[in-house]
Coordinates of C-alpha atoms in Angstrom, one line a residue:
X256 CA 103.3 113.7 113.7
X257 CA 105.6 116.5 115.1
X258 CA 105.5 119.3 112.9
X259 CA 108.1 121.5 112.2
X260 CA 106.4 124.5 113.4
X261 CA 104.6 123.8 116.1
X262 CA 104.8 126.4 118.6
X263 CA 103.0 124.4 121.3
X264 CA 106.2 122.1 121.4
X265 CA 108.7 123.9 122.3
X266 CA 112.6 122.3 120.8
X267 CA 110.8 119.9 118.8
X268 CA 113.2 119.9 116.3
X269 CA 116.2 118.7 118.4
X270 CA 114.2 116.2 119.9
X271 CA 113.1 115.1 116.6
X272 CA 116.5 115.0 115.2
X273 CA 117.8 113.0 118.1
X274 CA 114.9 110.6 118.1
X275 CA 115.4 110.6 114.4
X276 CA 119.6 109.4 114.9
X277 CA 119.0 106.6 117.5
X278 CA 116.0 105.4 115.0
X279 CA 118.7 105.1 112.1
X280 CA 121.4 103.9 114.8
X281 CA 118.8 101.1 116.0
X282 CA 118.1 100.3 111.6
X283 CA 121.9 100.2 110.6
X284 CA 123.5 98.8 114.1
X285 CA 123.6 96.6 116.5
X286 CA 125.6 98.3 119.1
X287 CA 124.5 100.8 121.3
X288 CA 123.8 104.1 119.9
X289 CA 126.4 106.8 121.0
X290 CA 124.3 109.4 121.0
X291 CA 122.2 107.9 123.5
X292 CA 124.8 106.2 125.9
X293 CA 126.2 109.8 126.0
X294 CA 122.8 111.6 127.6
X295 CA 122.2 110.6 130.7
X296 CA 118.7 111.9 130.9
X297 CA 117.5 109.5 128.2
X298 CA 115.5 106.5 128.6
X299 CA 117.6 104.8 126.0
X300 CA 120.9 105.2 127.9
X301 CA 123.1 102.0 126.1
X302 CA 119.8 99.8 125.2
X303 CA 119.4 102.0 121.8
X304 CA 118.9 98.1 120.2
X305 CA 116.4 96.9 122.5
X306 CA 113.1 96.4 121.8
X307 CA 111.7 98.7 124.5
X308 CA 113.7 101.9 123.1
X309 CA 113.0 101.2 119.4
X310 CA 109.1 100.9 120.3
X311 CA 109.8 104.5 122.0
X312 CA 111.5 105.9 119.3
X313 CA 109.3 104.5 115.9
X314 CA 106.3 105.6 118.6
X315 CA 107.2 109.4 118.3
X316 CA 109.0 109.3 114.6
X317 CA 106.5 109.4 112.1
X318 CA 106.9 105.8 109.7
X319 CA 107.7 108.3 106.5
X320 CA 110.2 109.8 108.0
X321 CA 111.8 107.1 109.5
X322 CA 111.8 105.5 105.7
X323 CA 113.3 108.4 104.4
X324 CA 115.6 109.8 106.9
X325 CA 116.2 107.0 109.2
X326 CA 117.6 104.2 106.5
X327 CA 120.0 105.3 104.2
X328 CA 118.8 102.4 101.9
X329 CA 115.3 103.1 101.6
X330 CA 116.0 106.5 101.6
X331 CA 117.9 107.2 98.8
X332 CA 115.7 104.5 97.0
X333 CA 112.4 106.7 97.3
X334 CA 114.3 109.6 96.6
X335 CA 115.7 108.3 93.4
X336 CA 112.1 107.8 92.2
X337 CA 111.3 111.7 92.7
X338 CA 112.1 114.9 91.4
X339 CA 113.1 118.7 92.4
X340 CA 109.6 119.6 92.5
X341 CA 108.6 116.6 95.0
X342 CA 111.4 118.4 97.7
X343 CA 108.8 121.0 98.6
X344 CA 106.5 118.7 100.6
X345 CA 109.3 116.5 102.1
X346 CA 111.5 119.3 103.3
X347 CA 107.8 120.6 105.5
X348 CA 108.0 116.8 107.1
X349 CA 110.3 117.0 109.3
X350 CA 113.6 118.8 109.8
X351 CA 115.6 115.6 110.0
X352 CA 114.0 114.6 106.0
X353 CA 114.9 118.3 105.0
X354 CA 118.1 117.4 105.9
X355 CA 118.7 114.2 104.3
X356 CA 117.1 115.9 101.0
X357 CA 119.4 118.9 100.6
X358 CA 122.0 116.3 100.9
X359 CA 121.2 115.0 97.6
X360 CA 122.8 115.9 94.5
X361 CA 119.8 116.7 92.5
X362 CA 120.0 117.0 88.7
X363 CA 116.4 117.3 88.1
X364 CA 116.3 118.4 84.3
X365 CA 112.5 118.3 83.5
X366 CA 111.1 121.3 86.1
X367 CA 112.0 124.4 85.3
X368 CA 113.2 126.6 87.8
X369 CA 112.2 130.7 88.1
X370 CA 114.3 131.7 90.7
X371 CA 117.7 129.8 91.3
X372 CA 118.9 131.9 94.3
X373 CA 115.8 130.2 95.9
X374 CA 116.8 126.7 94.1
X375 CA 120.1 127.0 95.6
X376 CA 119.1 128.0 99.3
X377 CA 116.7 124.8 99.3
X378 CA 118.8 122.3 97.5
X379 CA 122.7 123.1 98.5
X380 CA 124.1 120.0 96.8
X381 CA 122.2 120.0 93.4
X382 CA 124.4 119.5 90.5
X383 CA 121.8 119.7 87.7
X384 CA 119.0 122.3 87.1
X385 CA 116.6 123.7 84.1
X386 CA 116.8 127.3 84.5
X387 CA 112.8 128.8 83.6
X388 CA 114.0 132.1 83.9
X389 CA 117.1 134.6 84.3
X390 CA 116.7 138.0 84.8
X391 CA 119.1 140.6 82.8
X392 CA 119.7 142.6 85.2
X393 CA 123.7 143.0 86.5
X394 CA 122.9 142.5 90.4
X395 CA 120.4 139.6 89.8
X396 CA 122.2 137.8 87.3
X397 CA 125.5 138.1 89.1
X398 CA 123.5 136.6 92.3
X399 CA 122.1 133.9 89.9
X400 CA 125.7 133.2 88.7
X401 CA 126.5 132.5 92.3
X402 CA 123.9 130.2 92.7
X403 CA 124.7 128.1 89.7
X404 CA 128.6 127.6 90.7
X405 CA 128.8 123.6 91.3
X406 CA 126.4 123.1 88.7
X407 CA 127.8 120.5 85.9
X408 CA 124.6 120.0 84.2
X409 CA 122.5 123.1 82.9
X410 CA 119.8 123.7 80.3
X411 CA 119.2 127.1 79.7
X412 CA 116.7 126.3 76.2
X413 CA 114.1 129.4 77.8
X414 CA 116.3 131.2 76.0
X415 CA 119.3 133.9 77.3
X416 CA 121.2 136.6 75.7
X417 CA 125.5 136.2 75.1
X418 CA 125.4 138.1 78.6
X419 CA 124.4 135.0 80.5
X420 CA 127.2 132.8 79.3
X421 CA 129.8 134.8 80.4
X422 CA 129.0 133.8 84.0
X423 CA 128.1 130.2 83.3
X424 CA 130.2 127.9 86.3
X425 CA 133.5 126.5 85.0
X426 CA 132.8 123.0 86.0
X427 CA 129.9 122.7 83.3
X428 CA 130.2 119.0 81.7
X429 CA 126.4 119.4 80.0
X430 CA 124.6 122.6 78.4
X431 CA 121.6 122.9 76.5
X432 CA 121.2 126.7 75.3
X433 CA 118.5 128.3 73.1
X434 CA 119.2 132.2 72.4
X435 CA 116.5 134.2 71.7
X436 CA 114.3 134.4 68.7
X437 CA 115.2 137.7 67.0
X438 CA 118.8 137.5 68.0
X439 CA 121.5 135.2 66.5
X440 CA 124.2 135.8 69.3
X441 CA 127.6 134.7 68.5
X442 CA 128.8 131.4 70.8
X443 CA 132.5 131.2 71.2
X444 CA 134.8 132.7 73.3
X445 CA 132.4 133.0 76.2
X446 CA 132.5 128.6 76.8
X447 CA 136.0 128.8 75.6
X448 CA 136.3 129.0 78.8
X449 CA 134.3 125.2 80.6
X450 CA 137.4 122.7 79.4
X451 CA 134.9 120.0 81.5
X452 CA 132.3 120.8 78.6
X453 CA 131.6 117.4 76.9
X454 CA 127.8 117.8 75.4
X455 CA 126.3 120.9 73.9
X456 CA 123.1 121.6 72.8
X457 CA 122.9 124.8 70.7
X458 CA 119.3 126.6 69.2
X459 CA 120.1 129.8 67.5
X460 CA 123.2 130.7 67.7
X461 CA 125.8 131.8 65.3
X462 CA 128.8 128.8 66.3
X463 CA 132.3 130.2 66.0
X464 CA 134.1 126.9 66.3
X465 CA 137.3 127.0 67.2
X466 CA 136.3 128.4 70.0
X467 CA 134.4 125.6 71.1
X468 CA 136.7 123.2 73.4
X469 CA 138.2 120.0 72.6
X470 CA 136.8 118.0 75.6
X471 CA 133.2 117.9 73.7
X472 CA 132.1 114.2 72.9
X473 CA 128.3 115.4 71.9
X474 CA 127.5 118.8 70.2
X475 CA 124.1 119.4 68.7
X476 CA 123.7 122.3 66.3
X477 CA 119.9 123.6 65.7
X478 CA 119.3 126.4 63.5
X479 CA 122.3 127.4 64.0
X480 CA 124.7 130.1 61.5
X481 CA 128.2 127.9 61.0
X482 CA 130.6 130.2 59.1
X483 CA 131.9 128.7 55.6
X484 CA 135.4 128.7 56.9
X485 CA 134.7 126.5 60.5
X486 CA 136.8 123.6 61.3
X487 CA 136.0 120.3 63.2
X488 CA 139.4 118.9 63.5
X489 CA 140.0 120.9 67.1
X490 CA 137.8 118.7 68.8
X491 CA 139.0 115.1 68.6
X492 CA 136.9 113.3 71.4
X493 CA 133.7 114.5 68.7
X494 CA 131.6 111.1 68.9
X495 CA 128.3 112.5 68.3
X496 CA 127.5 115.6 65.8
X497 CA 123.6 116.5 64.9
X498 CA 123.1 119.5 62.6
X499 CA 119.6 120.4 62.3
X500 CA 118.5 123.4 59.5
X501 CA 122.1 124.6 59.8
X502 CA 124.4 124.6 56.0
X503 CA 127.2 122.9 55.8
X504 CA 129.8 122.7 53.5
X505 CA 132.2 120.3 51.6
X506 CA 135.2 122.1 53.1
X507 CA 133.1 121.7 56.8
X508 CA 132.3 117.8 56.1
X509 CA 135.4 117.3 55.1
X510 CA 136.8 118.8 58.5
X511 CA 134.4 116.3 60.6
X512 CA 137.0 114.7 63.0
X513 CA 138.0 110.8 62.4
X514 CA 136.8 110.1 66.1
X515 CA 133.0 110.3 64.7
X516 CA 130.4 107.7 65.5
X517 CA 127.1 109.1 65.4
X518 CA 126.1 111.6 62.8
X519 CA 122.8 112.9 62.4
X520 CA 121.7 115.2 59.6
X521 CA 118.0 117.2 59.6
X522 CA 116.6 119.9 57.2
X523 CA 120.4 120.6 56.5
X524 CA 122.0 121.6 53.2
X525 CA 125.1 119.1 52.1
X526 CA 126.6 118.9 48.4
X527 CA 125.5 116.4 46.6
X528 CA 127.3 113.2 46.2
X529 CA 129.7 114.0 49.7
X530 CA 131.9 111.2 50.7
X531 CA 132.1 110.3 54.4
X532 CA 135.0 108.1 53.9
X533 CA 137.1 109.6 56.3
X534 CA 135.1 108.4 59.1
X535 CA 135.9 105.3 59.7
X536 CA 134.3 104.9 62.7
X537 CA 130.3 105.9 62.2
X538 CA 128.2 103.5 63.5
X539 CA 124.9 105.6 62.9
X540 CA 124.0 107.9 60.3
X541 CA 120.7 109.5 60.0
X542 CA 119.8 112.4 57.5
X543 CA 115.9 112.7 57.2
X544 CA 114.1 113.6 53.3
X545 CA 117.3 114.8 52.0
X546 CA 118.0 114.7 48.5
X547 CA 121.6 115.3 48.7
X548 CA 122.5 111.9 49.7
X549 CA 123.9 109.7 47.0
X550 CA 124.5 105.9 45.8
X551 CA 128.1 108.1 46.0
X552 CA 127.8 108.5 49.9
X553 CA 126.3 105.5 50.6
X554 CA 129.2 104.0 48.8
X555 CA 131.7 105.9 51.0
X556 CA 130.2 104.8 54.4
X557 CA 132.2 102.2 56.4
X558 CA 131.6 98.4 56.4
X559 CA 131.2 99.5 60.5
X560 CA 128.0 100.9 60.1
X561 CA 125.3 99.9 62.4
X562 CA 122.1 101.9 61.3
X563 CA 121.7 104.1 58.6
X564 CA 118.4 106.0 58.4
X565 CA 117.7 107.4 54.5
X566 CA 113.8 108.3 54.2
X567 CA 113.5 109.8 50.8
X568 CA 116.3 109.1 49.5
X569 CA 116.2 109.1 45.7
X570 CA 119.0 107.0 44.7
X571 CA 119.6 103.3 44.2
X572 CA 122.5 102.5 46.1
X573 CA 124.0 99.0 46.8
X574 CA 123.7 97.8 50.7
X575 CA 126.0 94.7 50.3
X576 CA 129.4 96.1 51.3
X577 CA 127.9 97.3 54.9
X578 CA 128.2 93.7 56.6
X579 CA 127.7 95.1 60.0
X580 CA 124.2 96.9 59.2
X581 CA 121.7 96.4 61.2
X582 CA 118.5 98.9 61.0
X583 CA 117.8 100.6 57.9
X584 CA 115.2 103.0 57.2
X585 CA 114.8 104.1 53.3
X586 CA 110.8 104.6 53.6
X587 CA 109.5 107.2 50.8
X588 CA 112.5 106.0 48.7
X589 CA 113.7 104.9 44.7
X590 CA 113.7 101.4 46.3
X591 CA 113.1 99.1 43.9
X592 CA 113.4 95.3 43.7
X593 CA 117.2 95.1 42.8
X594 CA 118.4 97.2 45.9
X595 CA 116.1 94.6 47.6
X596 CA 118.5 92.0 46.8
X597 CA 121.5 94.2 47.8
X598 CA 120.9 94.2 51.7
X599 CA 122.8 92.3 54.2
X600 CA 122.2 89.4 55.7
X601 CA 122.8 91.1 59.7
X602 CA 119.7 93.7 59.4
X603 CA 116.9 93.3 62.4
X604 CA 115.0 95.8 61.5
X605 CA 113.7 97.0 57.9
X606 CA 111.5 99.9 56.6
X607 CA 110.9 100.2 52.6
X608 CA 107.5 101.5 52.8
X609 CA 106.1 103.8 50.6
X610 CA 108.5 103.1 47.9
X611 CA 107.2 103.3 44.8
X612 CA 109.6 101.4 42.5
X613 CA 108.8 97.5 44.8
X614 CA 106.8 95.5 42.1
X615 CA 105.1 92.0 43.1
X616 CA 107.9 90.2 41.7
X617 CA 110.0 91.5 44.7
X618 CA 111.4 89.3 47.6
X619 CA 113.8 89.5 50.2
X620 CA 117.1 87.7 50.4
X621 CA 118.4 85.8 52.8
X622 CA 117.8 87.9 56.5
X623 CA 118.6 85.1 58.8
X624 CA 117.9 87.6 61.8
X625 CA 115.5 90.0 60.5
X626 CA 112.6 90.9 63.4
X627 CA 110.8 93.8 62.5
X628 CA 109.8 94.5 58.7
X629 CA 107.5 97.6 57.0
X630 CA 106.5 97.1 53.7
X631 CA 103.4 99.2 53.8
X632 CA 102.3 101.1 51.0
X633 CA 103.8 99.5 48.5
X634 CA 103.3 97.2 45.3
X635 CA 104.6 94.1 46.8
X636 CA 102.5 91.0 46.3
X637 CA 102.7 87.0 47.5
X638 CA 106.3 86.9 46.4
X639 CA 107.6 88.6 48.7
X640 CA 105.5 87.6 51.5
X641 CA 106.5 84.3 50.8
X642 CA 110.2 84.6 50.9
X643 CA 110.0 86.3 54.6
X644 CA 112.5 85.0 57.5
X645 CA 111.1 82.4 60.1
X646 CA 112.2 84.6 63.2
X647 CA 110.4 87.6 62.0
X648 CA 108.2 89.2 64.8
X649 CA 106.9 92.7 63.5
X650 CA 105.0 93.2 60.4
X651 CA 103.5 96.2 58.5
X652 CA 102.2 95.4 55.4
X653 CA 99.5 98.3 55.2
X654 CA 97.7 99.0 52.3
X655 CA 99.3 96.4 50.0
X656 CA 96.7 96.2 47.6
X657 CA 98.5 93.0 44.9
X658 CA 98.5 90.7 48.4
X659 CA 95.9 88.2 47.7
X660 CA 93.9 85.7 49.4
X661 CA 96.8 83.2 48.4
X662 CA 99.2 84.8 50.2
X663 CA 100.0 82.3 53.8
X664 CA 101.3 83.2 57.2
X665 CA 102.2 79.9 58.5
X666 CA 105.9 80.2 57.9
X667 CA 106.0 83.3 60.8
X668 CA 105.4 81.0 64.0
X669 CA 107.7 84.1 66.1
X670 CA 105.0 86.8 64.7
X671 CA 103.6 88.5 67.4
X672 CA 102.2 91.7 65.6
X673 CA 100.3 92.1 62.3
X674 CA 99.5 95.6 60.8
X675 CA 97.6 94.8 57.5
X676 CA 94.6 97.6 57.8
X677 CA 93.8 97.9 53.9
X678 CA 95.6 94.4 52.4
X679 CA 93.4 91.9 51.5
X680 CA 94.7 88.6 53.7
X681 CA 92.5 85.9 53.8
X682 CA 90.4 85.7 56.9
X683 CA 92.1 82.2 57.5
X684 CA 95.8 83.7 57.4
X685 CA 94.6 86.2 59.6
X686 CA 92.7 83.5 62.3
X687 CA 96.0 81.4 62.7
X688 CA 98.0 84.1 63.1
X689 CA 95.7 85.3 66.4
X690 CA 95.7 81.4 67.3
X691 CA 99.9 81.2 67.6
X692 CA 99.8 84.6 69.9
X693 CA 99.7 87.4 66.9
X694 CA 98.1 90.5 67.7
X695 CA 96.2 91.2 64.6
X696 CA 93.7 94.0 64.5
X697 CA 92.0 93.8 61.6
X698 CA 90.2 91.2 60.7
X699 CA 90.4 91.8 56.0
X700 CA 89.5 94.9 53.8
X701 CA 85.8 95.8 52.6
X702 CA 85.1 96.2 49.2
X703 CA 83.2 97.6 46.7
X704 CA 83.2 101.3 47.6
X705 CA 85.3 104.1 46.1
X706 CA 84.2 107.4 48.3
X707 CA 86.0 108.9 50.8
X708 CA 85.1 107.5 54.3
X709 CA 84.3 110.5 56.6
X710 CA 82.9 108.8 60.2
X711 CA 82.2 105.5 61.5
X712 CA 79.6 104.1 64.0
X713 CA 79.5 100.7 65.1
X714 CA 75.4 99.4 66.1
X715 CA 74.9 96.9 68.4
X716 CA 74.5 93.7 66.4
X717 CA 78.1 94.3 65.1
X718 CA 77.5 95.7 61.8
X719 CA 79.3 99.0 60.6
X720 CA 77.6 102.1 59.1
X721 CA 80.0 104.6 57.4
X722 CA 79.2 108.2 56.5
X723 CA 81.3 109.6 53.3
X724 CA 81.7 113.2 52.1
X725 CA 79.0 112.6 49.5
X726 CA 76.2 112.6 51.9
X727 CA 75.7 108.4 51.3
X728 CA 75.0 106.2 54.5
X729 CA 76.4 102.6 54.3
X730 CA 75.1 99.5 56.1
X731 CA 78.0 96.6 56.6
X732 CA 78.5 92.9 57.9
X733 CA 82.0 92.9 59.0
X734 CA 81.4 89.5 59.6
X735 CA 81.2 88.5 56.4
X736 CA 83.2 91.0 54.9
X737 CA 80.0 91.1 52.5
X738 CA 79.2 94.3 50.3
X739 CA 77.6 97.6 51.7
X740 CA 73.2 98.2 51.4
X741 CA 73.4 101.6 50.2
X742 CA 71.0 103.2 53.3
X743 CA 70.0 106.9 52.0
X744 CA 72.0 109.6 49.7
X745 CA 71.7 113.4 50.5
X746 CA 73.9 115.0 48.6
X747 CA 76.5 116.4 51.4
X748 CA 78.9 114.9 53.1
X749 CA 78.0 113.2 56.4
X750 CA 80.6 114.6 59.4
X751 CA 79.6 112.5 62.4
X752 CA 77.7 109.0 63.1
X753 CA 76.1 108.1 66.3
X754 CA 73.7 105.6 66.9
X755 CA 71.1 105.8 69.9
X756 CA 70.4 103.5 72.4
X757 CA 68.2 100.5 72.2
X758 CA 67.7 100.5 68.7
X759 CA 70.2 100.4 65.2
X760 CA 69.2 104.2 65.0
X761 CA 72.1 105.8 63.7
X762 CA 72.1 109.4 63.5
X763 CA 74.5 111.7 61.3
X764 CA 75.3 115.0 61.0
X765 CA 75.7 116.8 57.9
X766 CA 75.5 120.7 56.4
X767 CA 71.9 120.8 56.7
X768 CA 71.6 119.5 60.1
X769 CA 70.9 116.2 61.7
X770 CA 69.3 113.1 60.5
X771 CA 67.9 109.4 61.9
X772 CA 67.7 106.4 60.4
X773 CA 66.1 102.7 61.3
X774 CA 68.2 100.2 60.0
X775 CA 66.3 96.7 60.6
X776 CA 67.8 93.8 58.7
X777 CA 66.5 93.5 55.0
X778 CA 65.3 97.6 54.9
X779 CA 65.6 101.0 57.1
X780 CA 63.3 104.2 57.4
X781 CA 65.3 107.9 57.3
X782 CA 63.4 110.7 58.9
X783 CA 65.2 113.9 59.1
X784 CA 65.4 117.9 58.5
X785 CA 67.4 119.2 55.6
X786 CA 67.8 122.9 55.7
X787 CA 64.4 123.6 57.5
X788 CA 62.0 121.2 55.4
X789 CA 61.1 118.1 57.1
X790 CA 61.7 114.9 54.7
X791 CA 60.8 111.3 55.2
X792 CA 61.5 108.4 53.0
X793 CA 62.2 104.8 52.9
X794 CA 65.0 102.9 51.3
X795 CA 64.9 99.4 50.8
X796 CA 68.1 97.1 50.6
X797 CA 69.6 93.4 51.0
X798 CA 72.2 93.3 54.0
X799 CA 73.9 90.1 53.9

């Protein structure tokens, strides 16, 4: 391959780049290559599409760079699949690939870059670019400024004084900024300024915002100091508004422009009972384990909504009137067997789990279309299992302690996943289930022990031994599901389980050191050391 620098070949580079053009010219047409009918010195004089000159040419062009810099399809297909950091090796290749690459508008926004003077020299027609690092300093940040102009997407989250946004390029369209930690700078009039500014991602900023502009369709508050008297009506292209750990007010809900269809709502303070009724358009709403949310707001939301996303919410609001709702998540919640009866019949996708108030008397109405369903953690019984949709495909029914034996899959032929780790199906549910294609991991629940499991170790004939934080070893036939041979008691919890090599030794680590045990079928030995004395006993006990 003809290196860039090679000394020993003198003007390799323009014979490179004009092998490099009649390589592309032979690729992309079948006429004679201009280049070459115009040098009468070359070989290739108005045969650039015969077989003789293309042999020539791919014999002196490395293949990689003729994929990269000699078809403008492949090309830009391999470098779609890589990133700013990748354009380090590629621009060494070959001066014809360094070309093609700082053609490229780049918008790499996962590397960060330290010096973007640098970034700029290397990559001339980037558009997009995490910046690491910005020096304070008036004669490197003004150079840095220069190097940013033509950028439209920047994410400056490494966190900058107000002094950097002053320079920011005017053609911004995306900007992710995080100010840092013991300041609260005030953002305003310094983006007044991008009018192209559609998405913004704040972190720690005090938000004056009328100053924001009106062209923002996504703006993302995080942490952020909103001033009681700020107003949302300005910007009337709003379609997306997060507000993470940030207070807002009646009077600032209130101002939340009409144009609204995603609103997401995290660790943030709301009155009680607030109506969203003048958004008419939300199609998402998500506040996470806030208490403020109402059967009042859910009441207010419009018949529009899509997906609504209430863990913890400690109401008992009525579903029915959203007749567009598909995905709801009130895990953790009040939701008991009547709001149950409330939902819709368009939901896909349900999560109730962990909800206290779902008895075994619960079922679930008519959800033609429902696919993916938790349940987990909760009180329901058969019932309910009974009265779930045909099409469903996703189950989590965790730790459901009033589902019986009785309870029967066969009415799920679409189920293709089964999470049921601590619920009690019958081994025969759970076989037919793997036999129509269901991924089931576990196989039923053991019982007969109360402690607190602390390690597992599996011995080679399949049975399970279990360590608990009472020091007590336990023999099991998973099999079988049959009851636990009690194998020694020490008094202090058992942290780790291993078992050796060629022989059901299992060995377990506790406070007072390590300790062995045979397990054979009907009996096992324990040899050990407990806090310097040696012991050795024998404990005798049926394993099924």
């Amino acid at each position: 391959m003809v290196q860039a620098s090679d000394p020993a070949r003198p003007g390799c580079h323009a014979a490179g780049a004009k092998l490099l053009d009649c390589t592309w010219c032979t690729f992309a047409s079948p006429s004679p290559c201009t280049l070459c009918a115009m040098d009468s010195s070359s070989d290739a004089v108005g045969a650039c599409a015969s077989d003789i000159a293309t042999t020539a040419v791919m014999d002196v062009v490395p293949p990689v760079v003729q994929l990269l810099a000699g078809n403008s399809v492949t090309g830009a297909t391999v470098l779609a699949c890589l990133n700013a950091a990748d354009t380090r090796g590629l621009r060494r290749l070959h001066p014809a690939v360094a070309e093609v690459v700082a053609a490229v508008p780049w918008a790499d926004m996962g590397t960060p870059v330290v010096d973007v003077v640098r970034w700029r020299a290397a990559l001339p027609a980037a558009v997009g670019v995490r910046v690491g690092h910005l020096s304070e300093r008036p004669d490197e940040l003004a150079a840095a400024a220069a190097a940013l102009a033509g950028v439209i997407h920047l994410d400056l989250r490494e966190r900058v004084s107000e002094a950097v946004l002053v320079l920011l390029p005017p053609a911004l369209r995306v900007l992710k900024v995080r100010a840092l930690n013991y300041l609260r700078p005030v953002f305003g009039a310094s983006v007044a300024r991008l009018t192209a500014l559609v998405s913004l991602d704040c972190d720690n900023w005090e938000v004056q915002m009328d100053s924001l502009p009106p062209s923002l369709r996504d703006l993302r508050l995080t942490f952020c100091r909103i001033p009681s008297t700020a107003d949302f009506r300005h910007l009337s292209a709003l379609r997306v508004l997060s507000c993470t750990a940030t207070e807002l007010s009646s009077a600032i809900v209130s101002s939340f422009p009409p144009s609204l269809e995603e609103l997401f709502v995290g660790g943030t303070h709301l009155p009680a009972g607030v109506s969203l009724a003048h958004l008419p358009l939300l199609r998402v709403l998500r506040a996470r384990f806030y208490e403020g949310i109402t059967a009042v707001t859910v009441a207010s939301l419009p018949p529009c909504l899509l997906e609504l996303v209430l863990p913890g919410l400690r109401a008992a609001p009525s579903f029915a009137h959203l007749h567009a709702l598909q995905k709801l998540d009130i895990r953790d919640s009040d939701c008991g067997d009547a709001l149950l009866a409330s939902l819709p019949p368009t939901l896909v996708t349900l999560d109730v789990s962990l909800s206290k108030k779902l008895t075994p008397a619960a079922v679930l109405p008519h959800l033609p279309v429902l696919t993916t369903l938790s349940v987990s953690c909760t009180e329901i019984g058969d019932a309910l299992v009974a009265s779930l949709p045909a099409g469903l495909t996703t189950l989590g029914i965790v730790d459901c302690r009033r589902v019986t034996h009785g309870a029967t899959l066969d009415h799920l032929p679409a189920l293709r996943e089964l999470r049921n780790v601590g619920t009690d199906l019958s081994p025969t549910a759970i076989a037919a289930c793997r036999g129509r294609g269901c991924v089931a991991p576990a196989d039923g629940v053991l019982r007969g022990y109360a402690g607190n499991v602390s390690c597992l170790a599996v011995l080679p004939d399949g049975r399970l031994v279990s360590g608990d934080r009472g020091g007590a070893l336990q023999v099991w036939d998973v099999r079988r599901l049959g009851k636990a041979c009690v194998v020694w008691g020490v008094g202090s919890e058992a942290w780790v389980l291993a078992v050796g090599s060629g022989s059901s030794r299992p060995a377990g680590k506790r406070g007072g050191g390590l300790q062995c045990a045979t397990v054979g079928r009907g009996c096992c030995r324990l040899r050990g050391r407990v806090g310097g004395a040696h012991s050795q006993g024998n404990c005798t006990g049926h394993v099924a």
